[in-house]
Amino acid sequence: MIPEAAAARSRTCDDEGRSSGAVHHSEEDSGNENRQKRERRRKRAHKGSENVKRKRAKSSPGTGSQSRGSQLKHRHVEAVTLFEVVTMGRSAMQVVIDDWIQAYLTDRDFSLLNLISFFIQCSGCKGVVTAEMCQNKEDSDVMSKMVEDLDDVSGLQYKKFLAFPWILTVTWPMDTDGMEYPLIQSGPYGRWFHSEFCDFISVLVSQCQHSVLFDSYLMNTLISLLTELSNSYVRAFRHTCTLAGVKLLSSLVGVAQSLSVSMENSQKLYEVQKTKTTRQKSPLQLERIQKKITELQEKRAEIESIMDIIFKGVFLKRYRDVLPEIRSICVEELGLWMKLYSSAFLNDSYLKYMGWMMFDKIPDVRLKCVLALQGLYGDPLLLPKLDLFTSRFKDRMISMTLDRDSERPLAATAGELLLLNTPGGEALEESNEEEAHTQQTVARLKALLHFYQESELHTHVVYLVDSLWDCGAALLKDWPTLTSILLQESSSQRSGLTQAEQAGLVEVLVASVRQATEGPALAGRSGVKKVLSVRDKKTLTDDCATLTEHLLMVLPKLLSKFSGSGDVVASLLKIPQYFHSECPQAENVQAVSSLMEEMDSILQRHSGPAVLETAARTLLSLCGGQSAGSSIAQAARDTLVQRWVDQLTARLQEDIFSADEEKTEETVVVLKKLRAFHNCHDLSQWNLLELLSPLLPVDVSRGAAPPEVLLEVLQCLSFSVLWSLSRSSETLTTRDKAVAQRSQLRLFCERGHRCLSHADRRVRHQAFLGVCDVLTAHSYQLHVWDPSSFGPLLYIPSPKLQRALLAFVLLHVFVGPDSDGQAGAAESDEEERLEDCHRRRALLAAYCKLVVHGVLEMSMAAEVFMYYVKYCNAFGDILKELLNRTRQTDKMESTRMLLLCLQQLFTRLRRGQESGGGAQPGIQTFTSIKELARRFALTFGDHVKFRECVVMIHRNGIEFVFQEFSQSPDAPTPPHLSYLTILSEFSSKLLKPDKKTVLSYLQKHTAEHVVDLREDSWQPLAYYRASMLAAAEGEDAVSHVSSDRKLYLPNRSPNSKQKVEGSKSPCLFSPADSRARAQRLSHPEKTADADPFSVPADPPATNLTVAASISGGNEGDDDIVEIEM
């Protein structure tokens, strides 16, 4: 806690400062009377507090075990400082603030320092406040000292600022900004303190408004304090004093209101006195009233001037603060000022801040804006002042109801604001009550549809309905009215809707049905209750039964009316998916039959993917269950499928592909319908696999079906195999059936393999996806089937098919630019680029699933990871997930996959440089390979968990470099020695005991060779050793290596922290050699045609064998745990 202000005033010049800054007080008669009343009330409160003190003195002080809540409950007016008053409630505040006012009248400087200490303590500061008097606030020397800095000597932060007539210095510990202060403390204490702190400021202004508020001393000092601290770098000061500043302004708004009311009453009294006769009129009384009006006007002008100073000093600097809580406070109080004191604040100069804050990134800030605007729009007297604001920010208010990333309370509040501004329409005088209701509903719906269509944001009408649901559920759940409006003809009444409005209303109808049955569970909308209450569940059940009873009867009429529009029909067909199957009306055979007839008619007329997929899902929903309606739906579905199979069989018996295009198109339409239904329904009883398999070509180079036909056939056949695999537990009762299923799987994979080389790109992609899907499903079934019964037999794709799948991914996924969108073609057509990226991601994900599920070996993914750096933006998330999944399966095998990736890239680069060719596809630069190794190393975050993996990386890398190497004059160094530079990226991931083991293993492979670390060719070895030694000592020995110039070692030797020569050192060469080498490397020599695998040339030196260069290298700690190599 801060020391008492009197003790803290260490540098105050009491006599001179107080005399120079003294202000003569003048009191009014009314002020004297109020002060006498407060004095009597204070004496009574003090008398009661003395009784409480005596009683508490007699009781034992065993309060250590009591909770904080019980302590606060029994504490009364026993405050020593103003900070403790906050814990005692509003009544205690009034008494103590009265005492403070009396003390202020006696010694205002001392009392103001107490008030300043109060705000510092409320900020949670455990520092010291000192004050010194300032004679002139315009002094340039004084203003230059107003800083906020860190004292390096004492290690304390301090802020020095001017609160005239004082220069205040607040000193606090360095870690204050990271500590919790009262306003942000978790639990009820933080909320309670916020409320009590705001009450204190309100009571302070209320008690001072008739006396010291207008003395031009208290408010000047207080505003200077709050303005300076609200501009502090320390979050606690900034947050607390911003809240205090805006709450002070809010309290002053109340004072200004009371002054305005007094002015109005005095003005009325003045007018009454003027209307009196000459005998009744008193000139002295008129003069007194006029003087009072003038005084009230001057006081209100002074209050408004103070409010303007606070607004400019606090609000304008903090409404864009980096802390969302501060921005919320500012915008919330701004809305309060506009509502309470609209004459001063409700204008475009202040409304613009409210409009700007509606674009804030934080939902809570936007919610405060909308709540404030809701209060303004709810007052009819304020609406004329909001016309310009509404026209300017109307689009933003609408867009907030459609934001997918908004919190639901914000979207609901924005929807309420939108509905509040929607005109309700006026009914005709001669219309009855039902017609009037319909007319008003049409008018409101038209207004909503107009807003939605004019906004042109996106087509997610479900987010608009979700936003309006809490305030407009009665309108949106009025399904009889909505359907009656849709069924009426556009020209029948003046309130008829246009075709565009009808289509929009259908979307609203479907979205309201979804909202009523599923609740507010939308992607991207937070703030939704995850567990529904009993009441909410009952409401959902009742709404579902109501819409089922009504829409089951009306939906066939709607489908019949809008049968010509595919988009509207696709939307209407979604409604039966939300029907309540247990509703009695769902058993209405006649209604279900009528619905099936309309669906049959629609499927004969439309073949678009939206209509077909929606119809298939709707029939799947209706066919589930054992009711009479489900039986009718199943019979209708079987009739449809049988008709399509008969049509396809008849056409396949003819030579339709050599005939005219019309018959081919009819065949494609039938295949599309079968494919859409086969995706949702098991059509195994029609044996489509046997019917359609002959259409797949045995040889793609010869005549085959058109690409459109092959595309649908491939999807139908893959669905057939998938349904067969999913029903394995039910259908595979004998081994013969299991063998037949494996034969079907092999046949599809072989035919799909041939289609991978088809001329049409769509056919190739679909064949690849189909093969990957069935192989993944087959692997999954092998893992989950019950060994005690028959199950699917093992099928392993041939090596030729595995290589073909890998080659397909490399050819169709990792092509073109590196997904940064910088190519000219990509910029010209962004939508096409995104669609192509989506297709490539689907292909890569399908292949990665084969590796994850064990269909392909992990080593088959090594080629894929070669492109991790180049295509990180487009496919980085997929490759990271692949790496995580493979590590969960076998982390050692996954690590070998990464090693194989790096070694293959390195080998290709060596061969390319040895051949002398230029840049070739599939060959990456040395820098790219090193960067890929660095990315791989970052994935080994847990050193203990991946200890064995990292050791294996180093062991395998050393073996890769020195395997089958025989030193000779023609080959003095291993051909893969530069690989050690890449391997050094993993040195920092080794544990300390493992570094010694790896160095010993390295010594074992180099002991038989003559190693000269000063030769160019052996520098990668020195670099690798230095990387491990530097990692052990906490230094960074890894430097950047370019692919087109030699490798440069760091200017500072990584062994510079080793002991002097003669002491034991774990390095493989002497410290003297390290210092000499560091001096040589501080001036590297560049060459123009350097080999990327070479290193800078050093001055010639005597040969030094590895065995002779080691002194004490095998010495280590006794408790070190080593990994056996």
mmCIF file with all atom_site columns, N, CA, C and O in Angstrom, residues 10 17 99 101 134-135 164 222 319 336 372 417 428-429 440 455 467 477 577 637 654 675 683 724 802 895 914 981 1121:
data_model
loop_
_atom_site.group_PDB
_atom_site.id
_atom_site.type_symbol
_atom_site.label_atom_id
_atom_site.label_alt_id
_atom_site.label_comp_id
_atom_site.label_asym_id
_atom_site.label_entity_id
_atom_site.label_seq_id
_atom_site.pdbx_PDB_ins_code
_atom_site.Cartn_x
_atom_site.Cartn_y
_atom_site.Cartn_z
_atom_site.occupancy
_atom_site.B_iso_or_equiv
_atom_site.pdbx_formal_charge
_atom_site.auth_seq_id
_atom_site.auth_comp_id
_atom_site.auth_asym_id
_atom_site.auth_atom_id
_atom_site.pdbx_PDB_model_num
ATOM 1   N N  . SER A 1 10   ? 7.678   14.485  0.452   1.00 0.00 ? 10   SER A N  1
ATOM 2   C CA . SER A 1 10   ? 9.023   14.693  0.966   1.00 0.00 ? 10   SER A CA 1
ATOM 3   C C  . SER A 1 10   ? 9.684   15.933  0.413   1.00 0.00 ? 10   SER A C  1
ATOM 4   O O  . SER A 1 10   ? 10.572  16.484  1.033   1.00 0.00 ? 10   SER A O  1
ATOM 5   N N  . GLY A 1 17   ? 4.926   27.249  -1.246  1.00 0.00 ? 17   GLY A N  1
ATOM 6   C CA . GLY A 1 17   ? 4.014   26.713  -2.268  1.00 0.00 ? 17   GLY A CA 1
ATOM 7   C C  . GLY A 1 17   ? 2.572   26.970  -1.909  1.00 0.00 ? 17   GLY A C  1
ATOM 8   O O  . GLY A 1 17   ? 1.754   27.297  -2.747  1.00 0.00 ? 17   GLY A O  1
ATOM 9   N N  . ASP A 1 99   ? -16.300 14.259  5.122   1.00 0.00 ? 99   ASP A N  1
ATOM 10  C CA . ASP A 1 99   ? -15.126 14.574  5.940   1.00 0.00 ? 99   ASP A CA 1
ATOM 11  C C  . ASP A 1 99   ? -13.985 15.105  5.075   1.00 0.00 ? 99   ASP A C  1
ATOM 12  O O  . ASP A 1 99   ? -13.268 16.032  5.457   1.00 0.00 ? 99   ASP A O  1
ATOM 13  N N  . ILE A 1 101  ? -14.231 16.677  2.266   1.00 0.00 ? 101  ILE A N  1
ATOM 14  C CA . ILE A 1 101  ? -14.539 18.039  1.815   1.00 0.00 ? 101  ILE A CA 1
ATOM 15  C C  . ILE A 1 101  ? -14.232 19.050  2.907   1.00 0.00 ? 101  ILE A C  1
ATOM 16  O O  . ILE A 1 101  ? -13.677 20.130  2.656   1.00 0.00 ? 101  ILE A O  1
ATOM 17  N N  . CYS A 1 134  ? 5.110   23.681  -8.034  1.00 0.00 ? 134  CYS A N  1
ATOM 18  C CA . CYS A 1 134  ? 5.520   24.284  -9.309  1.00 0.00 ? 134  CYS A CA 1
ATOM 19  C C  . CYS A 1 134  ? 4.936   25.691  -9.364  1.00 0.00 ? 134  CYS A C  1
ATOM 20  O O  . CYS A 1 134  ? 3.721   25.870  -9.209  1.00 0.00 ? 134  CYS A O  1
ATOM 21  N N  . GLN A 1 135  ? 5.786   26.670  -9.598  1.00 0.00 ? 135  GLN A N  1
ATOM 22  C CA . GLN A 1 135  ? 5.339   28.051  -9.608  1.00 0.00 ? 135  GLN A CA 1
ATOM 23  C C  . GLN A 1 135  ? 4.732   28.450  -10.949 1.00 0.00 ? 135  GLN A C  1
ATOM 24  O O  . GLN A 1 135  ? 3.809   29.246  -11.000 1.00 0.00 ? 135  GLN A O  1
ATOM 25  N N  . PHE A 1 164  ? -0.772  20.607  -11.828 1.00 0.00 ? 164  PHE A N  1
ATOM 26  C CA . PHE A 1 164  ? -0.548  21.937  -11.266 1.00 0.00 ? 164  PHE A CA 1
ATOM 27  C C  . PHE A 1 164  ? -1.440  22.173  -10.049 1.00 0.00 ? 164  PHE A C  1
ATOM 28  O O  . PHE A 1 164  ? -2.630  21.843  -10.077 1.00 0.00 ? 164  PHE A O  1
ATOM 29  N N  . LEU A 1 222  ? -7.388  17.421  -10.524 1.00 0.00 ? 222  LEU A N  1
ATOM 30  C CA . LEU A 1 222  ? -7.881  16.065  -10.774 1.00 0.00 ? 222  LEU A CA 1
ATOM 31  C C  . LEU A 1 222  ? -7.820  15.717  -12.258 1.00 0.00 ? 222  LEU A C  1
ATOM 32  O O  . LEU A 1 222  ? -7.416  14.609  -12.635 1.00 0.00 ? 222  LEU A O  1
ATOM 33  N N  . TYR A 1 319  ? -9.704  6.048   -26.989 1.00 0.00 ? 319  TYR A N  1
ATOM 34  C CA . TYR A 1 319  ? -10.726 5.259   -27.674 1.00 0.00 ? 319  TYR A CA 1
ATOM 35  C C  . TYR A 1 319  ? -10.130 4.334   -28.735 1.00 0.00 ? 319  TYR A C  1
ATOM 36  O O  . TYR A 1 319  ? -10.801 3.416   -29.217 1.00 0.00 ? 319  TYR A O  1
ATOM 37  N N  . LEU A 1 336  ? -23.619 6.647   -23.309 1.00 0.00 ? 336  LEU A N  1
ATOM 38  C CA . LEU A 1 336  ? -24.354 7.185   -22.155 1.00 0.00 ? 336  LEU A CA 1
ATOM 39  C C  . LEU A 1 336  ? -24.424 8.707   -22.222 1.00 0.00 ? 336  LEU A C  1
ATOM 40  O O  . LEU A 1 336  ? -25.476 9.304   -21.936 1.00 0.00 ? 336  LEU A O  1
ATOM 41  N N  . ALA A 1 372  ? -25.160 0.777   -27.313 1.00 0.00 ? 372  ALA A N  1
ATOM 42  C CA . ALA A 1 372  ? -25.345 2.223   -27.180 1.00 0.00 ? 372  ALA A CA 1
ATOM 43  C C  . ALA A 1 372  ? -26.274 2.764   -28.263 1.00 0.00 ? 372  ALA A C  1
ATOM 44  O O  . ALA A 1 372  ? -27.172 3.573   -27.984 1.00 0.00 ? 372  ALA A O  1
ATOM 45  N N  . LEU A 1 417  ? -31.224 -4.040  -33.434 1.00 0.00 ? 417  LEU A N  1
ATOM 46  C CA . LEU A 1 417  ? -31.131 -2.661  -33.919 1.00 0.00 ? 417  LEU A CA 1
ATOM 47  C C  . LEU A 1 417  ? -31.660 -2.559  -35.339 1.00 0.00 ? 417  LEU A C  1
ATOM 48  O O  . LEU A 1 417  ? -32.365 -1.598  -35.685 1.00 0.00 ? 417  LEU A O  1
ATOM 49  N N  . LEU A 1 428  ? -54.582 -1.250  -44.459 1.00 0.00 ? 428  LEU A N  1
ATOM 50  C CA . LEU A 1 428  ? -55.693 -0.515  -45.048 1.00 0.00 ? 428  LEU A CA 1
ATOM 51  C C  . LEU A 1 428  ? -56.853 -0.469  -44.066 1.00 0.00 ? 428  LEU A C  1
ATOM 52  O O  . LEU A 1 428  ? -57.063 -1.368  -43.254 1.00 0.00 ? 428  LEU A O  1
ATOM 53  N N  . GLU A 1 429  ? -57.651 0.598   -44.147 1.00 0.00 ? 429  GLU A N  1
ATOM 54  C CA . GLU A 1 429  ? -58.730 0.766   -43.191 1.00 0.00 ? 429  GLU A CA 1
ATOM 55  C C  . GLU A 1 429  ? -59.810 -0.279  -43.372 1.00 0.00 ? 429  GLU A C  1
ATOM 56  O O  . GLU A 1 429  ? -60.418 -0.726  -42.408 1.00 0.00 ? 429  GLU A O  1
ATOM 57  N N  . GLN A 1 440  ? -48.725 -5.993  -42.644 1.00 0.00 ? 440  GLN A N  1
ATOM 58  C CA . GLN A 1 440  ? -47.598 -5.546  -41.837 1.00 0.00 ? 440  GLN A CA 1
ATOM 59  C C  . GLN A 1 440  ? -46.418 -6.506  -41.947 1.00 0.00 ? 440  GLN A C  1
ATOM 60  O O  . GLN A 1 440  ? -45.254 -6.082  -42.014 1.00 0.00 ? 440  GLN A O  1
ATOM 61  N N  . SER A 1 455  ? -27.184 -4.949  -49.324 1.00 0.00 ? 455  SER A N  1
ATOM 62  C CA . SER A 1 455  ? -25.876 -5.010  -48.665 1.00 0.00 ? 455  SER A CA 1
ATOM 63  C C  . SER A 1 455  ? -24.836 -5.696  -49.523 1.00 0.00 ? 455  SER A C  1
ATOM 64  O O  . SER A 1 455  ? -23.663 -5.322  -49.512 1.00 0.00 ? 455  SER A O  1
ATOM 65  N N  . SER A 1 467  ? -29.136 -13.696 -36.262 1.00 0.00 ? 467  SER A N  1
ATOM 66  C CA . SER A 1 467  ? -29.031 -12.406 -35.599 1.00 0.00 ? 467  SER A CA 1
ATOM 67  C C  . SER A 1 467  ? -30.399 -11.854 -35.207 1.00 0.00 ? 467  SER A C  1
ATOM 68  O O  . SER A 1 467  ? -30.539 -11.176 -34.186 1.00 0.00 ? 467  SER A O  1
ATOM 69  N N  . LYS A 1 477  ? -40.923 -17.123 -37.155 1.00 0.00 ? 477  LYS A N  1
ATOM 70  C CA . LYS A 1 477  ? -41.604 -18.417 -36.941 1.00 0.00 ? 477  LYS A CA 1
ATOM 71  C C  . LYS A 1 477  ? -43.078 -18.373 -37.325 1.00 0.00 ? 477  LYS A C  1
ATOM 72  O O  . LYS A 1 477  ? -43.811 -19.329 -37.050 1.00 0.00 ? 477  LYS A O  1
ATOM 73  N N  . GLN A 1 577  ? -35.822 -32.268 -44.362 1.00 0.00 ? 577  GLN A N  1
ATOM 74  C CA . GLN A 1 577  ? -34.735 -32.799 -43.540 1.00 0.00 ? 577  GLN A CA 1
ATOM 75  C C  . GLN A 1 577  ? -34.883 -32.411 -42.069 1.00 0.00 ? 577  GLN A C  1
ATOM 76  O O  . GLN A 1 577  ? -34.257 -33.025 -41.206 1.00 0.00 ? 577  GLN A O  1
ATOM 77  N N  . ARG A 1 637  ? -38.362 -43.989 -53.517 1.00 0.00 ? 637  ARG A N  1
ATOM 78  C CA . ARG A 1 637  ? -36.941 -44.001 -53.874 1.00 0.00 ? 637  ARG A CA 1
ATOM 79  C C  . ARG A 1 637  ? -36.607 -45.209 -54.741 1.00 0.00 ? 637  ARG A C  1
ATOM 80  O O  . ARG A 1 637  ? -35.902 -45.090 -55.763 1.00 0.00 ? 637  ARG A O  1
ATOM 81  N N  . GLU A 1 654  ? -27.287 -50.217 -76.658 1.00 0.00 ? 654  GLU A N  1
ATOM 82  C CA . GLU A 1 654  ? -27.109 -49.598 -77.958 1.00 0.00 ? 654  GLU A CA 1
ATOM 83  C C  . GLU A 1 654  ? -25.704 -49.002 -78.051 1.00 0.00 ? 654  GLU A C  1
ATOM 84  O O  . GLU A 1 654  ? -25.016 -48.831 -77.058 1.00 0.00 ? 654  GLU A O  1
ATOM 85  N N  . ARG A 1 675  ? -25.437 -41.338 -59.512 1.00 0.00 ? 675  ARG A N  1
ATOM 86  C CA . ARG A 1 675  ? -24.287 -40.984 -58.677 1.00 0.00 ? 675  ARG A CA 1
ATOM 87  C C  . ARG A 1 675  ? -24.702 -40.194 -57.447 1.00 0.00 ? 675  ARG A C  1
ATOM 88  O O  . ARG A 1 675  ? -24.224 -40.431 -56.333 1.00 0.00 ? 675  ARG A O  1
ATOM 89  N N  . LEU A 1 683  ? -27.165 -48.665 -52.971 1.00 0.00 ? 683  LEU A N  1
ATOM 90  C CA . LEU A 1 683  ? -27.871 -49.216 -54.133 1.00 0.00 ? 683  LEU A CA 1
ATOM 91  C C  . LEU A 1 683  ? -27.257 -50.538 -54.570 1.00 0.00 ? 683  LEU A C  1
ATOM 92  O O  . LEU A 1 683  ? -27.242 -50.869 -55.759 1.00 0.00 ? 683  LEU A O  1
ATOM 93  N N  . SER A 1 724  ? -19.887 -51.384 -50.257 1.00 0.00 ? 724  SER A N  1
ATOM 94  C CA . SER A 1 724  ? -19.598 -52.791 -50.007 1.00 0.00 ? 724  SER A CA 1
ATOM 95  C C  . SER A 1 724  ? -18.662 -52.963 -48.813 1.00 0.00 ? 724  SER A C  1
ATOM 96  O O  . SER A 1 724  ? -18.845 -53.857 -47.977 1.00 0.00 ? 724  SER A O  1
ATOM 97  N N  . GLN A 1 802  ? 1.515   -48.157 -56.652 1.00 0.00 ? 802  GLN A N  1
ATOM 98  C CA . GLN A 1 802  ? 2.046   -47.242 -55.642 1.00 0.00 ? 802  GLN A CA 1
ATOM 99  C C  . GLN A 1 802  ? 2.934   -46.182 -56.281 1.00 0.00 ? 802  GLN A C  1
ATOM 100 O O  . GLN A 1 802  ? 2.836   -44.998 -55.948 1.00 0.00 ? 802  GLN A O  1
ATOM 101 N N  . THR A 1 895  ? 10.983  -40.402 -38.527 1.00 0.00 ? 895  THR A N  1
ATOM 102 C CA . THR A 1 895  ? 12.261  -39.695 -38.606 1.00 0.00 ? 895  THR A CA 1
ATOM 103 C C  . THR A 1 895  ? 13.094  -40.217 -39.768 1.00 0.00 ? 895  THR A C  1
ATOM 104 O O  . THR A 1 895  ? 13.775  -39.443 -40.462 1.00 0.00 ? 895  THR A O  1
ATOM 105 N N  . GLU A 1 914  ? 27.816  -32.675 -60.568 1.00 0.00 ? 914  GLU A N  1
ATOM 106 C CA . GLU A 1 914  ? 28.857  -33.481 -61.210 1.00 0.00 ? 914  GLU A CA 1
ATOM 107 C C  . GLU A 1 914  ? 28.636  -33.585 -62.707 1.00 0.00 ? 914  GLU A C  1
ATOM 108 O O  . GLU A 1 914  ? 29.588  -33.651 -63.484 1.00 0.00 ? 914  GLU A O  1
ATOM 109 N N  . THR A 1 981  ? 27.147  -30.192 -43.018 1.00 0.00 ? 981  THR A N  1
ATOM 110 C CA . THR A 1 981  ? 26.642  -28.831 -42.826 1.00 0.00 ? 981  THR A CA 1
ATOM 111 C C  . THR A 1 981  ? 25.126  -28.832 -42.665 1.00 0.00 ? 981  THR A C  1
ATOM 112 O O  . THR A 1 981  ? 24.565  -28.102 -41.850 1.00 0.00 ? 981  THR A O  1
ATOM 113 N N  . VAL A 1 1121 ? 24.014  -39.914 -18.724 1.00 0.00 ? 1121 VAL A N  1
ATOM 114 C CA . VAL A 1 1121 ? 23.417  -41.105 -19.318 1.00 0.00 ? 1121 VAL A CA 1
ATOM 115 C C  . VAL A 1 1121 ? 23.670  -41.063 -20.810 1.00 0.00 ? 1121 VAL A C  1
ATOM 116 O O  . VAL A 1 1121 ? 23.320  -40.090 -21.477 1.00 0.00 ? 1121 VAL A O  1
#
